Phi, psi and omega in degrees: 000315180299320179297321180294318178298317181295335182276350180283123179261137182233157179284154173290146178297344180258026181297326179294337176275355177117359180286128180254004182294133174242128183231162173299146183307321183289344181255001187301311183296324180294320178295318184295334177294333184241006181302128181295344181257008177290148177302146181252143172266111189260139175280131182274353182298124181305131177083359183278300178081008178294139176223122179249154178276336182235151178299325180296327177296316178294318178300314178298321180294313183294320182280329182273309184280318184259354177061034177280132179292154180228153180223135175261138185217172175243142175303140177071004177249125181292143176215160184252141169227152180256132176243110184243338184200168179302143180158184185231140175236154181251134175245138177232128177287129175285344179291312188219003179085001180303136181259145174226153177241133175251117182246131176241132181216158180294135177295134182279345181214162179302149003283147182290149181148204180249126175272126185247126178242148175229126181232151173266144186267118175281161357289143185284147179286335179224140181281054183224170182272162177233145176230167181209159172231135180231132177220156177201155181283140178207145175053063176084237187263010181270153172239138176260129182237132180236140179230151178217125186271350182214093180295132179288158176272152177300130173236117183301325182287348183231062180234130358292154186294146179282326180283136180231162181257334177198167176236123178270117181304152183303326182295342182250356191279000175079010181298332183268311185249359177079359184291315179078181179253141175265116179263130174264117187244139171231125179246132180246152178237122182280078183294139182296335181270005176056034183296337181252018189297336180267358182273357183233062187299332183271351181056048192285346182287110186265175187273351177211166183266121176205149180278153181211099176281105189271357176070017180283156179280124182272000181278000000 
């Protein structure tokens, strides 16, 4: 039986992209790891040109070569990141390994501060959309909350991304004392089987990005 299985030839999963390689079933995964037509994980750093076959390769490259900090999180679970100055951070989902990039840059127009963007890194681990909520304390006991129902994908030709999810006011961006602002982030994944449909009772992912100071006590 084992000999019969080894003799079965199967198509590469990237046959639709043009790969004509046929391998034994037991060798299929090894070929696909190095298939020249497999989707690439590209580094957005200008002038770099790195392309990895696996998300972990890109993660190692970004954290090792470019020294970008990284955070591991779970979908639907809030987590904190600190934004103190312009730069990029890497987020990795503990659920499926999906990578996201958080970019902070100086605002080109008032209000002064840091413009924060979040993008998902293609190729995506799931053919579904991602949304997010970002909040932080500002002006005493108030919290500013921003939501985005459809996170854009990373486009190398448009880096840093023009679309943003929130603006951190200059008074909080750490330019003076280096403390920075702590952003509380929640990323959701619209799974096709609705496995998390009960985890979002408030349906907070809205159709556009806008700030909302809800006046809640942050203590």
